Coordinates of C-alpha atoms in Angstrom, one line a residue:
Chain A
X1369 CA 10.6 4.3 32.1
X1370 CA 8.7 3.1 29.0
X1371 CA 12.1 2.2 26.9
X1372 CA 13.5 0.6 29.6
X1373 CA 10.7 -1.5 30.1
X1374 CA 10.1 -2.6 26.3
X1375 CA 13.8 -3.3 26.4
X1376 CA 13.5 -6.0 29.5
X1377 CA 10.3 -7.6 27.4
X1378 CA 12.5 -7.9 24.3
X1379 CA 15.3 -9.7 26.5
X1380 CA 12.9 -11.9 28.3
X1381 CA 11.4 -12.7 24.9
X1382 CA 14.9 -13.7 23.9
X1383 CA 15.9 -15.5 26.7
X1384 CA 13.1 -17.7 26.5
X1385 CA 13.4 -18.2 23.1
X1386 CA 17.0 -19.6 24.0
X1387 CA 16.2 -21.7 26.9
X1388 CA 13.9 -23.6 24.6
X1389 CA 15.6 -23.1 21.3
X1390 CA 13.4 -26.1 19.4
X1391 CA 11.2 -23.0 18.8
X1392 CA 13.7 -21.3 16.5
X1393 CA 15.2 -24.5 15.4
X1394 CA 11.2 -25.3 14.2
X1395 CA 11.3 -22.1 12.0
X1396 CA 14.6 -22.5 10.3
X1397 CA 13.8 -26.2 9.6
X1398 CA 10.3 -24.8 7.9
X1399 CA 11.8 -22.3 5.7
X1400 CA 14.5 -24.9 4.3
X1401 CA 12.3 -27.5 4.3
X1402 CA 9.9 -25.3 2.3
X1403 CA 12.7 -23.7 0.1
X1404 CA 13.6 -27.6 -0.6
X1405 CA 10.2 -28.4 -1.5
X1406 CA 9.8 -25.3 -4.1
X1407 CA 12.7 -26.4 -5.3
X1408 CA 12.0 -30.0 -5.9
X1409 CA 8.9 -29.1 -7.6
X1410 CA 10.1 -25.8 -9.8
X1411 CA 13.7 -25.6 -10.6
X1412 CA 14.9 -29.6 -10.0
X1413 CA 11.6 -30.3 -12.7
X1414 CA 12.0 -27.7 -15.3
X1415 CA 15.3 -26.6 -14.8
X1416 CA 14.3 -23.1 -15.0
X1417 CA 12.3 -20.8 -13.0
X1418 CA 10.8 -17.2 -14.2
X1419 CA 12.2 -14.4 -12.4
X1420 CA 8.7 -13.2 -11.4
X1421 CA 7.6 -16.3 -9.9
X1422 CA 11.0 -17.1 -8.1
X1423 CA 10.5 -13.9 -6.5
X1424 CA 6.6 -14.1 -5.5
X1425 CA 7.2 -17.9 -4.5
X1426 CA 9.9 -16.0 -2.0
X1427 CA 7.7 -13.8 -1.2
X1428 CA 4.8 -16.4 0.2
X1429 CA 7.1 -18.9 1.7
X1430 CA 8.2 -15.8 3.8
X1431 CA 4.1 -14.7 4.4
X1432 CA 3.6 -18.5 5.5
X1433 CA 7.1 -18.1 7.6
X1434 CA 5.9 -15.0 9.4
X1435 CA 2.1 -16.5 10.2
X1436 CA 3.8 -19.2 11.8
X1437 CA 6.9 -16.6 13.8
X1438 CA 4.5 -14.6 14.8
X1439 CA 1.4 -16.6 15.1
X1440 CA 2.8 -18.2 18.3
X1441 CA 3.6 -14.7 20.3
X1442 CA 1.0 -14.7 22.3
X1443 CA -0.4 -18.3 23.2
X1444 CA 3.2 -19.7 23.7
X1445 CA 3.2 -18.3 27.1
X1446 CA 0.2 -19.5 29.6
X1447 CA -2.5 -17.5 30.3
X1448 CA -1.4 -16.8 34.2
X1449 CA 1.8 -15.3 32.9
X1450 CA 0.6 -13.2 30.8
X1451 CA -1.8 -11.8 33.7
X1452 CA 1.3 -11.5 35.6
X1453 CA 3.0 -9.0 33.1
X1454 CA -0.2 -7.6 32.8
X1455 CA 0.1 -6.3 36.5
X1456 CA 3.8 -4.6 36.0
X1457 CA 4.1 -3.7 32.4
X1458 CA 2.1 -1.1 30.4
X1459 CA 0.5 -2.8 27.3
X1460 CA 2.1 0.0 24.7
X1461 CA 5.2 -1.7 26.0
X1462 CA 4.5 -5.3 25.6
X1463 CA 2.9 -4.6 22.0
X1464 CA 6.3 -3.0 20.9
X1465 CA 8.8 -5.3 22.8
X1466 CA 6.5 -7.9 20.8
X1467 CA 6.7 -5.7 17.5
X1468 CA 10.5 -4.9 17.9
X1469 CA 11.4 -8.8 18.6
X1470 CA 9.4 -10.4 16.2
X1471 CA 11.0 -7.7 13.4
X1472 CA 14.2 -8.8 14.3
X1473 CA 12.9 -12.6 13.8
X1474 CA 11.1 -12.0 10.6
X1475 CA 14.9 -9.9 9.6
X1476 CA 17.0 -13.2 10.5
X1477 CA 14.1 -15.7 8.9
X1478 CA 14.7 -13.4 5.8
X1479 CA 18.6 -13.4 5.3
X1480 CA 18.8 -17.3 5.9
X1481 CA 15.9 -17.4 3.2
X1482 CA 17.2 -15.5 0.8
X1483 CA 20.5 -17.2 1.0
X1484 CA 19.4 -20.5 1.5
X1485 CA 16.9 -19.8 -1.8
X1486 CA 19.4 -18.3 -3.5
X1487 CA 21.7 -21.1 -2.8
X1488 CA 18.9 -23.7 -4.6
X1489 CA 17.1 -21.7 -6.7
X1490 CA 19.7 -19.5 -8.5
X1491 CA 19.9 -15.1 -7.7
X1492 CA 18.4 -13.0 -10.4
X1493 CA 18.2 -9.8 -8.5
X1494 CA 19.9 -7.3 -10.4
X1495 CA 19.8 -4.8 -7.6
X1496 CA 20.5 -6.8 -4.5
X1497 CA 20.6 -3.3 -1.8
X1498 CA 17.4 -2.8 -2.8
X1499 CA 16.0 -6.0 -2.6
X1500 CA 17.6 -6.1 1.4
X1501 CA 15.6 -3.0 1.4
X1502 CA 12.4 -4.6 0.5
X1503 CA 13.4 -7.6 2.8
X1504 CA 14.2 -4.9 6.2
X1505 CA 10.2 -3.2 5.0
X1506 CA 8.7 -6.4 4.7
X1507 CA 10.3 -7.5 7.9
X1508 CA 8.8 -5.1 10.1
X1509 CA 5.3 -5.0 7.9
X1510 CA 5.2 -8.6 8.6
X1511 CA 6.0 -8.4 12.6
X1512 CA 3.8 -5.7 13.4
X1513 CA 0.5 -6.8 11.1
X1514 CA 1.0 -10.1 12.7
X1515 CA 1.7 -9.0 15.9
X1516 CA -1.6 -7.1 16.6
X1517 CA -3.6 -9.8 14.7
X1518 CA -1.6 -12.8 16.9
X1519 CA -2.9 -10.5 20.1
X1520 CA -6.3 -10.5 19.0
X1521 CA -6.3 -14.4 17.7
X1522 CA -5.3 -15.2 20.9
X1523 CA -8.5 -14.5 22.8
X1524 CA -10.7 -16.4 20.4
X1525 CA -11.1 -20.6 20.7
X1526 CA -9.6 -21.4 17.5
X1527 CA -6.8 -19.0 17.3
X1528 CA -4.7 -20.9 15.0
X1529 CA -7.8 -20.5 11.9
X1530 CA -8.4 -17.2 13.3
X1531 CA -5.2 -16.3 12.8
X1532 CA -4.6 -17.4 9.3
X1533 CA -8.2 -16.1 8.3
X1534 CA -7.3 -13.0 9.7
X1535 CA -3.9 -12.3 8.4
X1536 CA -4.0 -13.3 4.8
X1537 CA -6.4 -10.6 4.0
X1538 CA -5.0 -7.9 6.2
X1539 CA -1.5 -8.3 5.0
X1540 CA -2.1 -8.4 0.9
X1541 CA -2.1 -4.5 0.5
X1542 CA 1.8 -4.9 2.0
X1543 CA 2.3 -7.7 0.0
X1544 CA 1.2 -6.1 -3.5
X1545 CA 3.3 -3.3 -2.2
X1546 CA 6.4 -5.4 -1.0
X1547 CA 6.1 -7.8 -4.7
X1548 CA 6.1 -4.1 -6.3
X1549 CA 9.1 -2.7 -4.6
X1550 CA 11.0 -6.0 -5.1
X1551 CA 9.9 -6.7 -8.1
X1552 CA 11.7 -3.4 -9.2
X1553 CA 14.8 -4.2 -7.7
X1554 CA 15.0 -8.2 -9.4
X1555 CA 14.5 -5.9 -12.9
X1556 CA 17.7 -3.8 -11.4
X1557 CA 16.3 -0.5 -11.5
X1558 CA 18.1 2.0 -9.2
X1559 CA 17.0 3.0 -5.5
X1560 CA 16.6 6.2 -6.6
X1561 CA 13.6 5.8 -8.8
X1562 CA 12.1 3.8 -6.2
X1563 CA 11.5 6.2 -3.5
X1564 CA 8.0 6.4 -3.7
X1565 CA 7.5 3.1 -3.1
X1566 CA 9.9 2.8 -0.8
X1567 CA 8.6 6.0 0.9
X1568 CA 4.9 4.0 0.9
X1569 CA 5.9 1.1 2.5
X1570 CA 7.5 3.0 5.5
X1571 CA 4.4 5.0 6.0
X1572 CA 1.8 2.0 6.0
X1573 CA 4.5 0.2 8.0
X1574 CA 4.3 3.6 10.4
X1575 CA 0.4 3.6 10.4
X1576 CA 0.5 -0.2 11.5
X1577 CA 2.9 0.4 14.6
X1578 CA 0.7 3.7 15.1
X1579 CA -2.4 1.7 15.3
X1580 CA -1.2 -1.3 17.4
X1581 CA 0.4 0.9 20.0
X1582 CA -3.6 2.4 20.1
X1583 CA -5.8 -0.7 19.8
X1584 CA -3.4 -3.3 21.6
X1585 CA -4.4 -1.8 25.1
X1586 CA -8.0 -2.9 24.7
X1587 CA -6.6 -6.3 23.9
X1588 CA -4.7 -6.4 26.8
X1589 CA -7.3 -5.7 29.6
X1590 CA -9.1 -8.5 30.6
Chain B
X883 CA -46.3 15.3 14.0
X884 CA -43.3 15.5 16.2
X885 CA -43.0 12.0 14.4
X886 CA -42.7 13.1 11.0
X887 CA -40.0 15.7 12.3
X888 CA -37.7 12.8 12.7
X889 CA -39.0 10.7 9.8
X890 CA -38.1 13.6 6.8
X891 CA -34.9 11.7 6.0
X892 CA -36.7 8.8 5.3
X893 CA -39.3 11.1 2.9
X894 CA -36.1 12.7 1.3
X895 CA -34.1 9.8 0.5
X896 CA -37.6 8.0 -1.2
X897 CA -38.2 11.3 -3.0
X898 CA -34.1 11.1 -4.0
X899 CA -34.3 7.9 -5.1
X900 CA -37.1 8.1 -7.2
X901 CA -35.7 10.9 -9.3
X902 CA -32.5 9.3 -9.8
X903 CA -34.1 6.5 -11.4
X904 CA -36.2 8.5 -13.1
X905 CA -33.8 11.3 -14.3
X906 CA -30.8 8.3 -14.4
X907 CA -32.7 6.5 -17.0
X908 CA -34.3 9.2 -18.8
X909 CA -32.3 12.3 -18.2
X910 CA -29.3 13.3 -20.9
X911 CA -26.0 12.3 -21.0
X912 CA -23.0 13.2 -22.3
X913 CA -21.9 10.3 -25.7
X914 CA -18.4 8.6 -25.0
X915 CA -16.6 6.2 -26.8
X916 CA -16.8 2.8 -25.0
X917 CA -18.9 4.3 -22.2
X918 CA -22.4 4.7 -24.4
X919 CA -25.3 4.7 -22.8
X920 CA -23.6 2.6 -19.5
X921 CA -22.0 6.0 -18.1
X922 CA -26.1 5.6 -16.3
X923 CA -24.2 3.5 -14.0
X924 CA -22.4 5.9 -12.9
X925 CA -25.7 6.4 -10.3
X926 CA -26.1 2.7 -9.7
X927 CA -22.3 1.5 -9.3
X928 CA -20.3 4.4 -8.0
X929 CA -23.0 5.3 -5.6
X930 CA -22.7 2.0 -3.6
X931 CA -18.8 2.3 -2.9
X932 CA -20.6 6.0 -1.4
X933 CA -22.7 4.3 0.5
X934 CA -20.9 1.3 1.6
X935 CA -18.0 3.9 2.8
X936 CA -20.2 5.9 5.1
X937 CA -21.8 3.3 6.4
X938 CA -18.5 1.3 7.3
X939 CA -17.2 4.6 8.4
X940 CA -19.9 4.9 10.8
X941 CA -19.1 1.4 12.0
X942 CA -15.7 2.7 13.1
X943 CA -17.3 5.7 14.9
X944 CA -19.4 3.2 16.9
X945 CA -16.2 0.7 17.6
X946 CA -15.0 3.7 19.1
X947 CA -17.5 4.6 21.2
X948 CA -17.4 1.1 22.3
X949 CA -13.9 1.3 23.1
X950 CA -14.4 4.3 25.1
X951 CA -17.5 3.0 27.4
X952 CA -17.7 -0.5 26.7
X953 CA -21.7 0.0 26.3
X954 CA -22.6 -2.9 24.5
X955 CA -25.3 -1.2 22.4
X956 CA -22.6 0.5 20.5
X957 CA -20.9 -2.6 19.2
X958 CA -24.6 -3.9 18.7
X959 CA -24.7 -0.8 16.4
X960 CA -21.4 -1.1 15.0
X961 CA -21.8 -5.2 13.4
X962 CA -25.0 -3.7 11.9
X963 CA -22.9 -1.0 10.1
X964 CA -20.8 -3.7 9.4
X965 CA -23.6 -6.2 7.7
X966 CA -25.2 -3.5 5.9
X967 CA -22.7 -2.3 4.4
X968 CA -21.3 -5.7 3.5
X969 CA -24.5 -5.5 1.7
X970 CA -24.1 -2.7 -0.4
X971 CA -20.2 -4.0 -1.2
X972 CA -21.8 -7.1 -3.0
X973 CA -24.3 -4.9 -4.9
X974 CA -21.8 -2.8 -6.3
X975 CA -19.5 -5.8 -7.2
X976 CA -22.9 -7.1 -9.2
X977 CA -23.6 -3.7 -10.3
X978 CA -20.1 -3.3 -11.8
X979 CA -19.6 -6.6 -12.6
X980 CA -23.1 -6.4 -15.6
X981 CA -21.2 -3.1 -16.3
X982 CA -18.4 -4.9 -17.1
X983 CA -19.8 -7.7 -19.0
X984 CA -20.8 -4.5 -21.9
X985 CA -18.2 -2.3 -21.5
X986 CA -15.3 -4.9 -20.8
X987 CA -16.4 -7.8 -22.3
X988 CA -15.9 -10.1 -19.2
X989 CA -17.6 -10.4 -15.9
X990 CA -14.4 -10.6 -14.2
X991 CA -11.6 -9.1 -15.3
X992 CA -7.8 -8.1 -13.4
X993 CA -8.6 -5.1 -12.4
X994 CA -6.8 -3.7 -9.2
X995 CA -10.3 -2.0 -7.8
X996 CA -12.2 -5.3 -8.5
X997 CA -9.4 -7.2 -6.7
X998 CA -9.4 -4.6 -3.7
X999 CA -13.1 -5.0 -3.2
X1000 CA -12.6 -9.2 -3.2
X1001 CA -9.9 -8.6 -0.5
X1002 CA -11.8 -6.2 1.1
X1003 CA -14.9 -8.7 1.2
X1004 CA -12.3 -11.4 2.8
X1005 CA -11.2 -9.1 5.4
X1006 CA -14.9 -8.3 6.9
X1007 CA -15.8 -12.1 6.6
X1008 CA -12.8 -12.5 9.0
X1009 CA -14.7 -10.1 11.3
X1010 CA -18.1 -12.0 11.3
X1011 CA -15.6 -15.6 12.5
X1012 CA -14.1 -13.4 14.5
X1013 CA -17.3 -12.4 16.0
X1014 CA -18.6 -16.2 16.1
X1015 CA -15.2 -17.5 17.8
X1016 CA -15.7 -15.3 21.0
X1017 CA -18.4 -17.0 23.3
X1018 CA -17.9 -13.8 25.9
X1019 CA -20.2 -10.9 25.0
X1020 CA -18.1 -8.2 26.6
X1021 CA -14.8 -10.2 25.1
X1022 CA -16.5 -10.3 21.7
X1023 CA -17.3 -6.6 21.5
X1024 CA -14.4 -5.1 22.4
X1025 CA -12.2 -7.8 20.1
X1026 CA -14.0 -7.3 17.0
X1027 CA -14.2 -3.2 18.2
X1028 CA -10.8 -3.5 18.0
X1029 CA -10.4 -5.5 14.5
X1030 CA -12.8 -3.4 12.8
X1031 CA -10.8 -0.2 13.5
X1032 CA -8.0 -1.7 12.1
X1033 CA -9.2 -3.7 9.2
X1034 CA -10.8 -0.3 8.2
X1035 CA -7.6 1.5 7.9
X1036 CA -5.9 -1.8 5.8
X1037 CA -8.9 -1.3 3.9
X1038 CA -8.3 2.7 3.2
X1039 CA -5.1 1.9 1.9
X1040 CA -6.2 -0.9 -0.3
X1041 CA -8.9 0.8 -2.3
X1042 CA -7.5 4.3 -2.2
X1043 CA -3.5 4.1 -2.5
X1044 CA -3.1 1.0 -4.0
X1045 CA -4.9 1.2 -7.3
X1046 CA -3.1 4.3 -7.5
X1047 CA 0.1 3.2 -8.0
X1048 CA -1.0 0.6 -11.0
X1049 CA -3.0 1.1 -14.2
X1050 CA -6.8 0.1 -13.5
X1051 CA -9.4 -0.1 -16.3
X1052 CA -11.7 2.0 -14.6
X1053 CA -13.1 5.3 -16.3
X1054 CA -10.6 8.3 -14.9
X1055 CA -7.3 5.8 -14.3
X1056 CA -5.0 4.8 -17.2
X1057 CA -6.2 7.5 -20.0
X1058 CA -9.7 6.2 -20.2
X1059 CA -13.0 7.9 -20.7
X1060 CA -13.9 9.3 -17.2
X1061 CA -16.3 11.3 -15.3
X1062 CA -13.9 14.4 -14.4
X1063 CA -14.3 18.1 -14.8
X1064 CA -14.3 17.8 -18.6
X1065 CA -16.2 15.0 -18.7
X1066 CA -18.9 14.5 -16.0
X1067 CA -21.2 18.0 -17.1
X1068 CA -23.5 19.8 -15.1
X1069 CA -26.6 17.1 -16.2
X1070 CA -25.3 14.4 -14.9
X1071 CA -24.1 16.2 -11.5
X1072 CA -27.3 16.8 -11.1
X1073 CA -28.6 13.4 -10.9
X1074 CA -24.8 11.8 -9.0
X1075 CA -25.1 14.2 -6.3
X1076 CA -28.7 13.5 -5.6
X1077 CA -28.0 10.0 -5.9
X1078 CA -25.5 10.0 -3.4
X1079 CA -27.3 11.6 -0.9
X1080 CA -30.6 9.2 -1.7
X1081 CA -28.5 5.3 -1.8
X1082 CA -26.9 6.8 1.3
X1083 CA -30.1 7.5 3.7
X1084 CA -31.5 4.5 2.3
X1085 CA -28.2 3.0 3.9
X1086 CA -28.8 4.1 6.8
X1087 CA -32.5 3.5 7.2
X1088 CA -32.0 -0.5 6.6
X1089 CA -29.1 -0.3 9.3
X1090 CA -31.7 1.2 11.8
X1091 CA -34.3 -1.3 10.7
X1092 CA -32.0 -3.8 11.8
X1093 CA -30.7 -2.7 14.5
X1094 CA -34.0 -2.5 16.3
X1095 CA -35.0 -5.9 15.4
X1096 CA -31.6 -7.0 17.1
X1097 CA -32.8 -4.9 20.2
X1098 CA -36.5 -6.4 20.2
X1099 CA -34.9 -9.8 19.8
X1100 CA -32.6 -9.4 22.8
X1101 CA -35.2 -8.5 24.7
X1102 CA -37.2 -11.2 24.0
X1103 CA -34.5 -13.2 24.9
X1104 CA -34.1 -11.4 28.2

């Protein structure tokens, strides 16, 4: 069965990610180190910080985050493994086990964010459901972009410039769209003036898992 | 003569163009505020986005196609496409950029469209490293196949949803001047219509110009 398969992938993904935990340990140590940094050089200077750029300066140290999450997703694992799962699992499968575990990544990397920024730089969401609601769409924009542009950067030379060359483009219209949404939410406007955003975001999130699950298994096949 | 049966196109789109310069620079048009006399772009500037859509469109057919067979004159085809209507992106960026400079007062100004194109321009620049990363030729196709399919749906979004959703300075977004039913009459339709058609063929005449110079070249190389 298809689910049950994707469903082995995810726990393999997470038991290796526990047997060698530095690689988690690496991403939380980057986000505080970068949430330290931003606020060394914004709030600790001026003592203040403008709602809009606190929340686009979330916003980018959690695009930089996710390039890095999600970057690694394919060339962490050697190139012989990944012919051995290539000989037992469909690629639809190993495109969403990929998609499904790096969401739930990009959701934990966001809640320690937000609370660890929130924690230095100060909270001025006035709607904070809606901003986790922003934070769960951006989540699984971010994996599943990044996912099928981390499957094709790995088959090129350089895939760590390919990756960020490729992504930064591809990822701005969810970006504008995610700054929009959340952008709404810091003002405190109420969810219920916000569905068509909201209601965008999910469908270009939709059409992104829609067209992996198409073009990944032309990645796959060697 | 069975020669000049396929070569009409060719005939049509000189005959096209050479009335819409002629009827676009002499022909009557409608007197708006701000517009003037530079609602004549309207056959220069619009008409490459036309152009540049089609031909990009028919770059996704042929990644398709490639996809399907893995016949590596499709994706030969397909990075023409690509280049040529790369081509027309930057001559509509100039086009609308000396529109700008009268009707704006700025080369450059925030405008969500002009920002789409930029991205836009970024994300197919990404395709041509992605191309140059890959030293396999089978590898190559079908990776960039598979990028250019999905760069051209990010790119659907970004130039036809998101502007949407904020005020742009263009004519027919944010209450000003614009060519819709009231505005764009019968004169001018008959010179944008035409126009279309004629920037379009001429498209596709330089794609096939080029791509059988790439063919002769390869077989020299052969």
């Amino acid at each position: 069965m298809a689910l049950t398969e994707i469903f082995v992938l995810i726990r393999k993904e997470m038991q290796l990610e526990w047997r060698n935990k530095y690689a988690i340990h690496g991403l939380v140590l980057y986000l505080a180190a970068t949430i330290f940094i931003c606020y060394l050089s914004f709030k600790a200077k001026q003592q203040s910080i403008h709602p809009i750029m606190w929340n686009t300066l979330f916003w980018i140290i959690l695009l930089f985050s996710a390039v890095n999450a999600v970057g690694k997703s394919f060339t962490q694992e050697s190139a012989n493994r990944n012919i051995f799962y290539y000989t037992f699992a469909k690629p639809e499968s190993v495109i969403f086990s990929k998609i499904i575990y790096n969401t739930l990544v990009m959701l934990g990397v966001s809640l320690i964010g937000i609370f660890f920024y929130s924690w230095v730089m100060g909270n001025p969401v006035g709607n904070m459901p809606l901003y986790l609601i922003s934070l769960i769409l951006g989540a699984i924009g971010f994996a599943s972009t990044l996912s099928l542009v981390a499957g094709i950067a790995a088959q090129g030379e350089n895939s760590a410039t390919l990756m960020a060359v490729m992504s930064f483009p591809l990822i701005i219209p969810l970006l504008l769209l995610l700054l929009k949404l959340s952008k709404s939410a810091l003002d405190g406007i109420s969810l219920s003036e916000n569905w068509d955003e909201i209601a965008i975001l999910g469908a270009l999130d939709i059409i992104v898992i829609v067209f992996s699950g198409i073009l990944f298994p032309y990645i796959w096949k060697h | 003569m069975e020669t000049l049966k396929r070569q009409y196109w060719k005939i049509l789109s000189i005959i096209l163009l050479i009335y819409t310069v002629y009827a676009g620079f002499n022909g009557q048009v409608p007197r708006q505020p701000i517009l003037n006399e530079t609602i004549r772009n309207l056959y220069f500037h619009v008409t490459m986005w036309f152009t540049m859509i089609f031909l990009l469109g028919t770059s996704v057919y042929h990644s398709i196609q490639y996809l399907r067979k893995s016949d590596l004159k499709s994706d030969l085809i397909s990075s023409t496409y690509v280049e040529v209507g790369m081509v027309f992106a930057v001559l509509g960026l100039i086009t609308g950029s000396i529109w700008a400079k009268f009707t704006w007062g700025d080369w450059w100004t925030n405008d969500p469209k002009l920002n789409s194109v930029a991205i836009g321009l970024l994300i197919y620049l990404a395709y041509s490293l992605v191309r140059s990363s890959m030293p396999d030729e089978m590898q190559k196709a079908r990776i960039s196949s598979v990028y250019n399919i999905f760069a051209f749906v990010i790119f659907m979004v970004l130039i036809w949803i998101l502007p949407r959703m904020t005020d742009s300075l263009h004519p027919g977004n944010g209450g000003n001047p614009a060519f819709s039913k009231m505005d764009l009459d019968n004169r001018m339709r008959m010179v944008f219509y035409p126009a279309i058609i004629g920037w379009t063929l001429l498209g596709f005449w330089i794609a096939q110009l080029r791509i059988r110079i790439k063919n002769i070249e390869q077989q020299n190389e052969l």
